[in-house]
């Protein structure tokens, strides 16, 4: 991309947003790195049917299938009333600020839908832009930029003072015009990033379950957990955040590890937060699974993904141990089943997790977002009191040569999946960003771990794993491999809390076991299929114990 043009002749001078094209394509947004993300508009209409507002989305077969999720997203975030509670049962049903709005649903509403050209994931937009100034920009200059944009400040980010959500309250820039305006703002020297405040589709998908019942917890034996535990089972001061669709904090093998009152300055923050909801919603401080829709053992429509992920990382046992059974757990809810989620909320969830946790586990993927990009940078910058949070992300389960975002971000450790035969799982995405692989399903056995304990809910509503439905024995995907690596990072930090993220990455890669054919690895030891190999917890923890910081100079 060409350099950003200077926007000001002098500080405080009148600001004119550049009118030249901000892109080499028609529509899109710019990442902080300068990468351009192409967007394709999708036909979306709002119609009044029998007195109720109905969203109709078309353009592709996939888009048409997502109409119900688009409607729920519009109801949750864009001031459309939710009269029918589309999508099934909601436990502790939230009443968001948006849902309390009284305006007529079709009045002054210009909601647009977009397809990310690379990932084919959908986004929808109403009237907001997220903008972040560089810290050194004077307030007078900021005011001039905001005035000339025609946008108003709706909210300032409580974690990042230079970042805010702007609203086009009068809708002077509807639809494509708002996307173009955000792109133009992103070109200003004073702006770190500007992007439409999309509500977007994220993936939590799992591959097919194992074909035969597994022997319990084989994955821990494969990576040498018993030897690692002779050195440490984790320390209570090390916290692993699981960002997902909620964690069952009452589960008997998780509740003892849940971090209580993570934010001492917020009395309502008892055990984590729900960033799918605005922070003025009472249920924002409830990170538990909430959304369920029959069939209750399927991913679609159900908050069943985060609880197994948490168990893989920090399950206390005695039935379903995590790799780090003595570390703490911070549940951070960012999704309500497979409903679209606001990118700004997902980004703030990452910042929140980095404030109170040492390791962040993300078993999901989405389209690239400059707000999430900067959130990962923020986590590296201020996490662990300046040492940097360890961010572990799933590579994805599409079996392609493209790694999911945010696993591709340089601040993330990208994790692929191997099988019980020490082979690459056929679904595991491949690419240059893969750091390591970790055991999961895809062979003959799946992962035995915790499941949602609400009766009749979860992957196991009482049929497999455990008759009480407290455990499942067929969890898998890079979704399971990721918290396994996150928990291993927690063990290493338990022994050497001064480790920086790059130190943790080096310990993981230097101790990993080379699996698969030798020809798959380059001379530097890396493979686009296996990364640097399959994790070895025993060797990684031993290496962490022996690690010594470099002497200055």
PDB file of C-alpha atoms in Angstrom, residues 170-468:
ATOM      1  CA  UNK A 170     -28.188  11.070  11.399  1.00  0.00           C
ATOM      2  CA  UNK A 171     -27.199   8.327   8.939  1.00  0.00           C
ATOM      3  CA  UNK A 172     -25.558  10.749   6.546  1.00  0.00           C
ATOM      4  CA  UNK A 173     -23.252   7.940   5.416  1.00  0.00           C
ATOM      5  CA  UNK A 174     -25.534   4.935   4.915  1.00  0.00           C
ATOM      6  CA  UNK A 175     -24.277   1.540   3.823  1.00  0.00           C
ATOM      7  CA  UNK A 176     -21.334   1.637   1.449  1.00  0.00           C
ATOM      8  CA  UNK A 177     -20.671   5.295   2.245  1.00  0.00           C
ATOM      9  CA  UNK A 178     -19.859   4.415   5.873  1.00  0.00           C
ATOM     10  CA  UNK A 179     -17.449   1.666   4.775  1.00  0.00           C
ATOM     11  CA  UNK A 180     -15.706   4.135   2.458  1.00  0.00           C
ATOM     12  CA  UNK A 181     -15.587   6.816   5.167  1.00  0.00           C
ATOM     13  CA  UNK A 182     -13.911   4.392   7.593  1.00  0.00           C
ATOM     14  CA  UNK A 183     -11.348   3.497   4.921  1.00  0.00           C
ATOM     15  CA  UNK A 184     -10.633   7.184   4.317  1.00  0.00           C
ATOM     16  CA  UNK A 185     -10.230   7.861   8.040  1.00  0.00           C
ATOM     17  CA  UNK A 186      -7.797   4.943   8.277  1.00  0.00           C
ATOM     18  CA  UNK A 187      -5.472   6.790   5.857  1.00  0.00           C
ATOM     19  CA  UNK A 188      -4.940   9.730   8.206  1.00  0.00           C
ATOM     20  CA  UNK A 189      -1.516   9.901   9.860  1.00  0.00           C
ATOM     21  CA  UNK A 190      -3.159  10.634  13.192  1.00  0.00           C
ATOM     22  CA  UNK A 191      -5.322   7.480  13.096  1.00  0.00           C
ATOM     23  CA  UNK A 192      -3.932   4.105  14.195  1.00  0.00           C
ATOM     24  CA  UNK A 193      -6.949   2.356  12.679  1.00  0.00           C
ATOM     25  CA  UNK A 194     -10.528   3.013  11.675  1.00  0.00           C
ATOM     26  CA  UNK A 195     -12.982   0.323  10.667  1.00  0.00           C
ATOM     27  CA  UNK A 196     -16.723  -0.230  10.429  1.00  0.00           C
ATOM     28  CA  UNK A 197     -18.075  -1.615  13.698  1.00  0.00           C
ATOM     29  CA  UNK A 198     -19.122  -4.901  12.123  1.00  0.00           C
ATOM     30  CA  UNK A 199     -21.158  -7.601  13.792  1.00  0.00           C
ATOM     31  CA  UNK A 200     -19.600 -10.696  12.292  1.00  0.00           C
ATOM     32  CA  UNK A 201     -19.656 -14.426  11.778  1.00  0.00           C
ATOM     33  CA  UNK A 202     -17.046 -16.460  13.672  1.00  0.00           C
ATOM     34  CA  UNK A 203     -16.261 -20.178  13.390  1.00  0.00           C
ATOM     35  CA  UNK A 204     -16.395 -22.594  16.344  1.00  0.00           C
ATOM     36  CA  UNK A 205     -16.762 -25.648  14.114  1.00  0.00           C
ATOM     37  CA  UNK A 206     -15.656 -29.176  14.963  1.00  0.00           C
ATOM     38  CA  UNK A 207     -14.733 -32.008  12.599  1.00  0.00           C
ATOM     39  CA  UNK A 208     -16.576 -35.325  12.636  1.00  0.00           C
ATOM     40  CA  UNK A 209     -16.410 -37.340  15.864  1.00  0.00           C
ATOM     41  CA  UNK A 210     -14.147 -40.364  16.260  1.00  0.00           C
ATOM     42  CA  UNK A 211     -15.554 -43.605  14.879  1.00  0.00           C
ATOM     43  CA  UNK A 212     -14.911 -45.670  18.018  1.00  0.00           C
ATOM     44  CA  UNK A 213     -15.108 -44.858  21.744  1.00  0.00           C
ATOM     45  CA  UNK A 214     -11.741 -43.640  23.024  1.00  0.00           C
ATOM     46  CA  UNK A 215      -9.644 -44.750  25.946  1.00  0.00           C
ATOM     47  CA  UNK A 216      -9.933 -41.877  28.381  1.00  0.00           C
ATOM     48  CA  UNK A 217      -7.321 -39.124  28.378  1.00  0.00           C
ATOM     49  CA  UNK A 218      -4.902 -40.812  25.977  1.00  0.00           C
ATOM     50  CA  UNK A 219      -3.843 -37.359  24.768  1.00  0.00           C
ATOM     51  CA  UNK A 220      -2.216 -36.572  28.131  1.00  0.00           C
ATOM     52  CA  UNK A 221      -0.180 -39.748  27.995  1.00  0.00           C
ATOM     53  CA  UNK A 222       0.885 -38.976  24.431  1.00  0.00           C
ATOM     54  CA  UNK A 223       2.457 -35.645  25.381  1.00  0.00           C
ATOM     55  CA  UNK A 224       4.060 -36.891  28.613  1.00  0.00           C
ATOM     56  CA  UNK A 225       1.812 -35.110  31.116  1.00  0.00           C
ATOM     57  CA  UNK A 226       2.755 -37.415  34.004  1.00  0.00           C
ATOM     58  CA  UNK A 227       6.440 -36.495  33.686  1.00  0.00           C
ATOM     59  CA  UNK A 228       5.589 -32.816  33.366  1.00  0.00           C
ATOM     60  CA  UNK A 229       3.456 -32.997  36.526  1.00  0.00           C
ATOM     61  CA  UNK A 230       6.447 -34.242  38.513  1.00  0.00           C
ATOM     62  CA  UNK A 231       7.848 -30.728  38.029  1.00  0.00           C
ATOM     63  CA  UNK A 232       4.589 -28.771  38.242  1.00  0.00           C
ATOM     64  CA  UNK A 233       0.848 -29.213  37.894  1.00  0.00           C
ATOM     65  CA  UNK A 234       0.503 -25.462  37.616  1.00  0.00           C
ATOM     66  CA  UNK A 235       0.347 -22.650  40.153  1.00  0.00           C
ATOM     67  CA  UNK A 236      -2.726 -20.824  41.381  1.00  0.00           C
ATOM     68  CA  UNK A 237      -1.203 -17.499  40.412  1.00  0.00           C
ATOM     69  CA  UNK A 238      -1.176 -18.459  36.717  1.00  0.00           C
ATOM     70  CA  UNK A 239      -4.505 -17.774  34.996  1.00  0.00           C
ATOM     71  CA  UNK A 240      -5.675 -19.185  31.665  1.00  0.00           C
ATOM     72  CA  UNK A 241      -8.510 -17.319  29.944  1.00  0.00           C
ATOM     73  CA  UNK A 242     -10.832 -19.285  27.664  1.00  0.00           C
ATOM     74  CA  UNK A 243     -12.549 -16.985  25.154  1.00  0.00           C
ATOM     75  CA  UNK A 244     -15.496 -18.881  23.743  1.00  0.00           C
ATOM     76  CA  UNK A 245     -19.268 -19.379  24.005  1.00  0.00           C
ATOM     77  CA  UNK A 246     -19.272 -19.601  27.790  1.00  0.00           C
ATOM     78  CA  UNK A 247     -17.943 -21.918  30.473  1.00  0.00           C
ATOM     79  CA  UNK A 248     -20.009 -23.961  32.924  1.00  0.00           C
ATOM     80  CA  UNK A 249     -18.512 -22.482  36.094  1.00  0.00           C
ATOM     81  CA  UNK A 250     -20.556 -24.876  38.254  1.00  0.00           C
ATOM     82  CA  UNK A 251     -19.054 -27.998  36.681  1.00  0.00           C
ATOM     83  CA  UNK A 252     -17.540 -30.100  39.501  1.00  0.00           C
ATOM     84  CA  UNK A 253     -14.154 -30.333  37.741  1.00  0.00           C
ATOM     85  CA  UNK A 254     -13.973 -26.643  36.820  1.00  0.00           C
ATOM     86  CA  UNK A 255     -15.577 -24.658  39.639  1.00  0.00           C
ATOM     87  CA  UNK A 256     -12.601 -25.072  41.986  1.00  0.00           C
ATOM     88  CA  UNK A 257     -10.304 -23.468  39.414  1.00  0.00           C
ATOM     89  CA  UNK A 258     -12.492 -20.526  38.382  1.00  0.00           C
ATOM     90  CA  UNK A 259     -10.833 -17.195  39.157  1.00  0.00           C
ATOM     91  CA  UNK A 260     -13.119 -15.312  41.541  1.00  0.00           C
ATOM     92  CA  UNK A 261     -13.528 -11.528  41.404  1.00  0.00           C
ATOM     93  CA  UNK A 262     -10.933 -11.088  38.625  1.00  0.00           C
ATOM     94  CA  UNK A 263     -11.422  -7.316  38.534  1.00  0.00           C
ATOM     95  CA  UNK A 264     -11.099  -6.062  42.126  1.00  0.00           C
ATOM     96  CA  UNK A 265     -12.423  -2.652  41.073  1.00  0.00           C
ATOM     97  CA  UNK A 266     -15.709  -4.094  39.752  1.00  0.00           C
ATOM     98  CA  UNK A 267     -17.888  -5.746  42.403  1.00  0.00           C
ATOM     99  CA  UNK A 268     -20.152  -7.299  39.750  1.00  0.00           C
ATOM    100  CA  UNK A 269     -17.253  -9.171  38.134  1.00  0.00           C
ATOM    101  CA  UNK A 270     -17.635 -12.399  40.094  1.00  0.00           C
ATOM    102  CA  UNK A 271     -16.171 -14.983  37.712  1.00  0.00           C
ATOM    103  CA  UNK A 272     -15.656 -13.459  34.254  1.00  0.00           C
ATOM    104  CA  UNK A 273     -17.797 -11.618  31.722  1.00  0.00           C
ATOM    105  CA  UNK A 274     -20.003 -11.973  28.668  1.00  0.00           C
ATOM    106  CA  UNK A 275     -18.696  -9.608  25.989  1.00  0.00           C
ATOM    107  CA  UNK A 276     -21.421 -10.582  23.551  1.00  0.00           C
ATOM    108  CA  UNK A 277     -23.583  -8.281  25.679  1.00  0.00           C
ATOM    109  CA  UNK A 278     -22.943  -4.578  26.385  1.00  0.00           C
ATOM    110  CA  UNK A 279     -21.385  -3.773  29.745  1.00  0.00           C
ATOM    111  CA  UNK A 280     -24.562  -2.016  30.934  1.00  0.00           C
ATOM    112  CA  UNK A 281     -26.488  -5.282  30.661  1.00  0.00           C
ATOM    113  CA  UNK A 282     -26.829  -7.132  33.976  1.00  0.00           C
ATOM    114  CA  UNK A 283     -25.977 -10.418  32.254  1.00  0.00           C
ATOM    115  CA  UNK A 284     -22.673  -9.004  31.009  1.00  0.00           C
ATOM    116  CA  UNK A 285     -21.148 -10.358  34.215  1.00  0.00           C
ATOM    117  CA  UNK A 286     -22.402 -13.906  33.637  1.00  0.00           C
ATOM    118  CA  UNK A 287     -19.985 -15.955  31.453  1.00  0.00           C
ATOM    119  CA  UNK A 288     -22.036 -19.167  31.583  1.00  0.00           C
ATOM    120  CA  UNK A 289     -23.609 -20.969  28.593  1.00  0.00           C
ATOM    121  CA  UNK A 290     -26.979 -19.355  27.849  1.00  0.00           C
ATOM    122  CA  UNK A 291     -28.240 -20.190  24.394  1.00  0.00           C
ATOM    123  CA  UNK A 292     -29.608 -23.630  23.567  1.00  0.00           C
ATOM    124  CA  UNK A 293     -31.688 -24.927  20.675  1.00  0.00           C
ATOM    125  CA  UNK A 294     -32.640 -28.521  19.793  1.00  0.00           C
ATOM    126  CA  UNK A 295     -30.871 -30.745  18.973  1.00  0.00           C
ATOM    127  CA  UNK A 296     -28.919 -29.835  22.085  1.00  0.00           C
ATOM    128  CA  UNK A 297     -25.834 -31.952  21.336  1.00  0.00           C
ATOM    129  CA  UNK A 298     -24.965 -30.018  18.166  1.00  0.00           C
ATOM    130  CA  UNK A 299     -22.780 -26.930  17.768  1.00  0.00           C
ATOM    131  CA  UNK A 300     -25.377 -24.977  15.812  1.00  0.00           C
ATOM    132  CA  UNK A 301     -27.558 -22.967  18.152  1.00  0.00           C
ATOM    133  CA  UNK A 302     -25.883 -24.147  21.368  1.00  0.00           C
ATOM    134  CA  UNK A 303     -23.316 -22.807  23.857  1.00  0.00           C
ATOM    135  CA  UNK A 304     -21.503 -26.138  24.212  1.00  0.00           C
ATOM    136  CA  UNK A 305     -17.982 -25.413  22.954  1.00  0.00           C
ATOM    137  CA  UNK A 306     -16.282 -23.414  25.720  1.00  0.00           C
ATOM    138  CA  UNK A 307     -16.799 -25.884  28.575  1.00  0.00           C
ATOM    139  CA  UNK A 308     -14.878 -28.740  26.887  1.00  0.00           C
ATOM    140  CA  UNK A 309     -12.133 -26.285  25.913  1.00  0.00           C
ATOM    141  CA  UNK A 310     -11.794 -25.197  29.545  1.00  0.00           C
ATOM    142  CA  UNK A 311     -11.594 -28.809  30.700  1.00  0.00           C
ATOM    143  CA  UNK A 312      -8.766 -29.624  28.285  1.00  0.00           C
ATOM    144  CA  UNK A 313      -6.744 -26.741  29.731  1.00  0.00           C
ATOM    145  CA  UNK A 314      -7.490 -26.740  33.472  1.00  0.00           C
ATOM    146  CA  UNK A 315      -9.838 -29.583  34.446  1.00  0.00           C
ATOM    147  CA  UNK A 316      -9.078 -30.522  38.065  1.00  0.00           C
ATOM    148  CA  UNK A 317      -9.904 -34.237  37.811  1.00  0.00           C
ATOM    149  CA  UNK A 318     -10.330 -36.920  38.956  1.00  0.00           C
ATOM    150  CA  UNK A 319     -12.340 -37.882  35.856  1.00  0.00           C
ATOM    151  CA  UNK A 320     -11.259 -35.290  33.288  1.00  0.00           C
ATOM    152  CA  UNK A 321      -7.884 -33.734  33.981  1.00  0.00           C
ATOM    153  CA  UNK A 322      -6.648 -30.737  32.081  1.00  0.00           C
ATOM    154  CA  UNK A 323      -2.958 -30.443  31.296  1.00  0.00           C
ATOM    155  CA  UNK A 324      -2.681 -27.671  33.939  1.00  0.00           C
ATOM    156  CA  UNK A 325      -5.022 -28.859  36.727  1.00  0.00           C
ATOM    157  CA  UNK A 326      -3.742 -26.392  39.329  1.00  0.00           C
ATOM    158  CA  UNK A 327      -3.857 -23.238  37.208  1.00  0.00           C
ATOM    159  CA  UNK A 328      -6.798 -20.846  37.440  1.00  0.00           C
ATOM    160  CA  UNK A 329      -9.503 -20.371  34.809  1.00  0.00           C
ATOM    161  CA  UNK A 330     -10.930 -17.053  33.610  1.00  0.00           C
ATOM    162  CA  UNK A 331     -14.125 -17.639  31.580  1.00  0.00           C
ATOM    163  CA  UNK A 332     -14.670 -14.931  28.940  1.00  0.00           C
ATOM    164  CA  UNK A 333     -17.807 -15.347  26.858  1.00  0.00           C
ATOM    165  CA  UNK A 334     -17.636 -13.775  23.403  1.00  0.00           C
ATOM    166  CA  UNK A 335     -20.250 -15.783  21.482  1.00  0.00           C
ATOM    167  CA  UNK A 336     -23.883 -16.782  21.886  1.00  0.00           C
ATOM    168  CA  UNK A 337     -23.816 -20.083  19.981  1.00  0.00           C
ATOM    169  CA  UNK A 338     -23.253 -19.338  16.279  1.00  0.00           C
ATOM    170  CA  UNK A 339     -24.866 -15.893  16.325  1.00  0.00           C
ATOM    171  CA  UNK A 340     -22.882 -13.060  14.787  1.00  0.00           C
ATOM    172  CA  UNK A 341     -20.725 -11.142  17.295  1.00  0.00           C
ATOM    173  CA  UNK A 342     -19.575  -7.520  17.361  1.00  0.00           C
ATOM    174  CA  UNK A 343     -15.897  -7.326  16.425  1.00  0.00           C
ATOM    175  CA  UNK A 344     -15.368  -4.440  18.855  1.00  0.00           C
ATOM    176  CA  UNK A 345     -16.739  -6.598  21.688  1.00  0.00           C
ATOM    177  CA  UNK A 346     -14.501  -9.539  20.743  1.00  0.00           C
ATOM    178  CA  UNK A 347     -11.517  -7.176  20.697  1.00  0.00           C
ATOM    179  CA  UNK A 348     -12.383  -5.804  24.128  1.00  0.00           C
ATOM    180  CA  UNK A 349     -12.748  -9.345  25.446  1.00  0.00           C
ATOM    181  CA  UNK A 350      -9.136  -9.973  24.417  1.00  0.00           C
ATOM    182  CA  UNK A 351      -8.042  -6.798  26.209  1.00  0.00           C
ATOM    183  CA  UNK A 352      -9.981  -7.761  29.322  1.00  0.00           C
ATOM    184  CA  UNK A 353      -8.448 -11.237  29.305  1.00  0.00           C
ATOM    185  CA  UNK A 354      -4.961  -9.798  28.914  1.00  0.00           C
ATOM    186  CA  UNK A 355      -5.564  -7.579  31.939  1.00  0.00           C
ATOM    187  CA  UNK A 356      -6.368 -10.457  34.288  1.00  0.00           C
ATOM    188  CA  UNK A 357      -4.930 -13.623  32.703  1.00  0.00           C
ATOM    189  CA  UNK A 358      -1.496 -14.876  31.696  1.00  0.00           C
ATOM    190  CA  UNK A 359      -2.548 -17.105  28.795  1.00  0.00           C
ATOM    191  CA  UNK A 360      -5.432 -16.545  26.360  1.00  0.00           C
ATOM    192  CA  UNK A 361      -6.939 -19.542  24.549  1.00  0.00           C
ATOM    193  CA  UNK A 362      -8.980 -18.873  21.388  1.00  0.00           C
ATOM    194  CA  UNK A 363     -10.525 -21.967  19.763  1.00  0.00           C
ATOM    195  CA  UNK A 364     -12.263 -20.061  16.989  1.00  0.00           C
ATOM    196  CA  UNK A 365     -11.583 -18.063  13.858  1.00  0.00           C
ATOM    197  CA  UNK A 366     -13.048 -15.218  11.873  1.00  0.00           C
ATOM    198  CA  UNK A 367     -12.312 -12.677   9.193  1.00  0.00           C
ATOM    199  CA  UNK A 368      -9.464 -10.225   9.704  1.00  0.00           C
ATOM    200  CA  UNK A 369     -10.311  -7.181  11.816  1.00  0.00           C
ATOM    201  CA  UNK A 370      -8.124  -4.158  12.607  1.00  0.00           C
ATOM    202  CA  UNK A 371      -9.731  -3.832  16.050  1.00  0.00           C
ATOM    203  CA  UNK A 372      -8.863  -7.450  16.896  1.00  0.00           C
ATOM    204  CA  UNK A 373      -5.406  -6.911  15.363  1.00  0.00           C
ATOM    205  CA  UNK A 374      -4.772  -4.001  17.749  1.00  0.00           C
ATOM    206  CA  UNK A 375      -6.296  -5.923  20.676  1.00  0.00           C
ATOM    207  CA  UNK A 376      -3.683  -8.651  20.147  1.00  0.00           C
ATOM    208  CA  UNK A 377      -0.979  -5.976  20.108  1.00  0.00           C
ATOM    209  CA  UNK A 378      -2.434  -4.505  23.298  1.00  0.00           C
ATOM    210  CA  UNK A 379      -2.380  -7.938  24.948  1.00  0.00           C
ATOM    211  CA  UNK A 380       1.275  -8.301  24.024  1.00  0.00           C
ATOM    212  CA  UNK A 381       2.031  -4.778  25.237  1.00  0.00           C
ATOM    213  CA  UNK A 382       0.310  -4.605  28.648  1.00  0.00           C
ATOM    214  CA  UNK A 383      -0.541  -8.238  29.447  1.00  0.00           C
ATOM    215  CA  UNK A 384       1.187  -9.827  32.460  1.00  0.00           C
ATOM    216  CA  UNK A 385       2.174  -6.368  33.712  1.00  0.00           C
ATOM    217  CA  UNK A 386       4.139  -5.593  30.590  1.00  0.00           C
ATOM    218  CA  UNK A 387       5.708  -9.008  29.974  1.00  0.00           C
ATOM    219  CA  UNK A 388       2.964  -9.811  27.448  1.00  0.00           C
ATOM    220  CA  UNK A 389       0.077 -12.263  27.525  1.00  0.00           C
ATOM    221  CA  UNK A 390       0.571 -15.596  25.757  1.00  0.00           C
ATOM    222  CA  UNK A 391      -2.059 -15.874  22.996  1.00  0.00           C
ATOM    223  CA  UNK A 392      -2.864 -19.342  21.616  1.00  0.00           C
ATOM    224  CA  UNK A 393      -5.196 -19.667  18.618  1.00  0.00           C
ATOM    225  CA  UNK A 394      -6.717 -22.483  16.586  1.00  0.00           C
ATOM    226  CA  UNK A 395      -5.483 -22.959  13.024  1.00  0.00           C
ATOM    227  CA  UNK A 396      -8.934 -24.069  11.847  1.00  0.00           C
ATOM    228  CA  UNK A 397     -10.650 -27.256  10.711  1.00  0.00           C
ATOM    229  CA  UNK A 398     -11.148 -26.810   6.968  1.00  0.00           C
ATOM    230  CA  UNK A 399      -8.282 -29.044   5.788  1.00  0.00           C
ATOM    231  CA  UNK A 400      -6.973 -26.216   3.600  1.00  0.00           C
ATOM    232  CA  UNK A 401      -3.641 -24.460   3.125  1.00  0.00           C
ATOM    233  CA  UNK A 402      -4.993 -21.311   4.779  1.00  0.00           C
ATOM    234  CA  UNK A 403      -4.666 -20.768   8.535  1.00  0.00           C
ATOM    235  CA  UNK A 404      -7.607 -19.071  10.266  1.00  0.00           C
ATOM    236  CA  UNK A 405      -7.434 -15.569  11.714  1.00  0.00           C
ATOM    237  CA  UNK A 406      -6.405 -14.592  14.401  1.00  0.00           C
ATOM    238  CA  UNK A 407      -3.990 -17.560  14.418  1.00  0.00           C
ATOM    239  CA  UNK A 408      -2.150 -15.882  11.529  1.00  0.00           C
ATOM    240  CA  UNK A 409      -1.371 -12.821  13.645  1.00  0.00           C
ATOM    241  CA  UNK A 410       2.333 -12.583  14.614  1.00  0.00           C
ATOM    242  CA  UNK A 411       1.351 -12.202  18.284  1.00  0.00           C
ATOM    243  CA  UNK A 412      -0.466 -15.558  18.284  1.00  0.00           C
ATOM    244  CA  UNK A 413       0.762 -19.135  18.614  1.00  0.00           C
ATOM    245  CA  UNK A 414      -1.049 -21.006  15.824  1.00  0.00           C
ATOM    246  CA  UNK A 415      -1.999 -24.576  16.743  1.00  0.00           C
ATOM    247  CA  UNK A 416      -2.824 -27.457  14.413  1.00  0.00           C
ATOM    248  CA  UNK A 417      -4.160 -30.901  15.341  1.00  0.00           C
ATOM    249  CA  UNK A 418      -2.568 -34.353  15.340  1.00  0.00           C
ATOM    250  CA  UNK A 419      -4.194 -37.723  15.967  1.00  0.00           C
ATOM    251  CA  UNK A 420      -3.763 -40.643  18.342  1.00  0.00           C
ATOM    252  CA  UNK A 421      -1.465 -42.146  15.680  1.00  0.00           C
ATOM    253  CA  UNK A 422       0.833 -39.084  15.736  1.00  0.00           C
ATOM    254  CA  UNK A 423      -0.331 -38.115  12.279  1.00  0.00           C
ATOM    255  CA  UNK A 424      -1.704 -34.819  11.064  1.00  0.00           C
ATOM    256  CA  UNK A 425      -5.478 -34.701  11.437  1.00  0.00           C
ATOM    257  CA  UNK A 426      -6.995 -34.501   7.971  1.00  0.00           C
ATOM    258  CA  UNK A 427      -9.091 -31.448   8.871  1.00  0.00           C
ATOM    259  CA  UNK A 428      -6.204 -29.415  10.363  1.00  0.00           C
ATOM    260  CA  UNK A 429      -5.410 -26.292   8.335  1.00  0.00           C
ATOM    261  CA  UNK A 430      -1.853 -25.920   7.076  1.00  0.00           C
ATOM    262  CA  UNK A 431       0.376 -22.927   6.479  1.00  0.00           C
ATOM    263  CA  UNK A 432       3.575 -21.071   7.278  1.00  0.00           C
ATOM    264  CA  UNK A 433       2.058 -19.682  10.500  1.00  0.00           C
ATOM    265  CA  UNK A 434       1.598 -23.099  12.161  1.00  0.00           C
ATOM    266  CA  UNK A 435       3.740 -23.168  15.289  1.00  0.00           C
ATOM    267  CA  UNK A 436       3.008 -26.646  16.700  1.00  0.00           C
ATOM    268  CA  UNK A 437       0.374 -29.362  16.568  1.00  0.00           C
ATOM    269  CA  UNK A 438      -1.264 -31.059  19.551  1.00  0.00           C
ATOM    270  CA  UNK A 439      -3.263 -34.293  19.979  1.00  0.00           C
ATOM    271  CA  UNK A 440      -6.943 -34.197  19.095  1.00  0.00           C
ATOM    272  CA  UNK A 441      -9.454 -36.352  17.250  1.00  0.00           C
ATOM    273  CA  UNK A 442      -9.268 -37.385  13.617  1.00  0.00           C
ATOM    274  CA  UNK A 443      -7.837 -40.859  14.199  1.00  0.00           C
ATOM    275  CA  UNK A 444      -9.685 -43.572  16.086  1.00  0.00           C
ATOM    276  CA  UNK A 445     -10.085 -41.702  19.379  1.00  0.00           C
ATOM    277  CA  UNK A 446     -11.443 -38.353  20.483  1.00  0.00           C
ATOM    278  CA  UNK A 447     -10.760 -36.246  23.564  1.00  0.00           C
ATOM    279  CA  UNK A 448     -12.374 -37.042  26.920  1.00  0.00           C
ATOM    280  CA  UNK A 449     -13.099 -33.787  28.759  1.00  0.00           C
ATOM    281  CA  UNK A 450     -15.711 -31.780  30.649  1.00  0.00           C
ATOM    282  CA  UNK A 451     -19.133 -31.107  29.151  1.00  0.00           C
ATOM    283  CA  UNK A 452     -21.972 -28.722  30.033  1.00  0.00           C
ATOM    284  CA  UNK A 453     -23.515 -30.028  33.260  1.00  0.00           C
ATOM    285  CA  UNK A 454     -27.004 -28.615  32.648  1.00  0.00           C
ATOM    286  CA  UNK A 455     -29.282 -31.681  32.302  1.00  0.00           C
ATOM    287  CA  UNK A 456     -29.992 -32.556  28.685  1.00  0.00           C
ATOM    288  CA  UNK A 457     -27.518 -29.996  27.321  1.00  0.00           C
ATOM    289  CA  UNK A 458     -24.033 -30.418  25.867  1.00  0.00           C
ATOM    290  CA  UNK A 459     -22.303 -32.751  23.440  1.00  0.00           C
ATOM    291  CA  UNK A 460     -23.263 -35.562  25.804  1.00  0.00           C
ATOM    292  CA  UNK A 461     -26.835 -35.162  27.051  1.00  0.00           C
ATOM    293  CA  UNK A 462     -26.488 -38.549  28.748  1.00  0.00           C
ATOM    294  CA  UNK A 463     -25.579 -40.892  25.902  1.00  0.00           C
ATOM    295  CA  UNK A 464     -21.767 -41.083  25.682  1.00  0.00           C
ATOM    296  CA  UNK A 465     -18.790 -40.378  27.881  1.00  0.00           C
ATOM    297  CA  UNK A 466     -20.713 -40.336  31.155  1.00  0.00           C
ATOM    298  CA  UNK A 467     -24.311 -41.191  31.942  1.00  0.00           C
ATOM    299  CA  UNK A 468     -24.737 -37.988  33.931  1.00  0.00           C
TER     300      UNK A 468
END
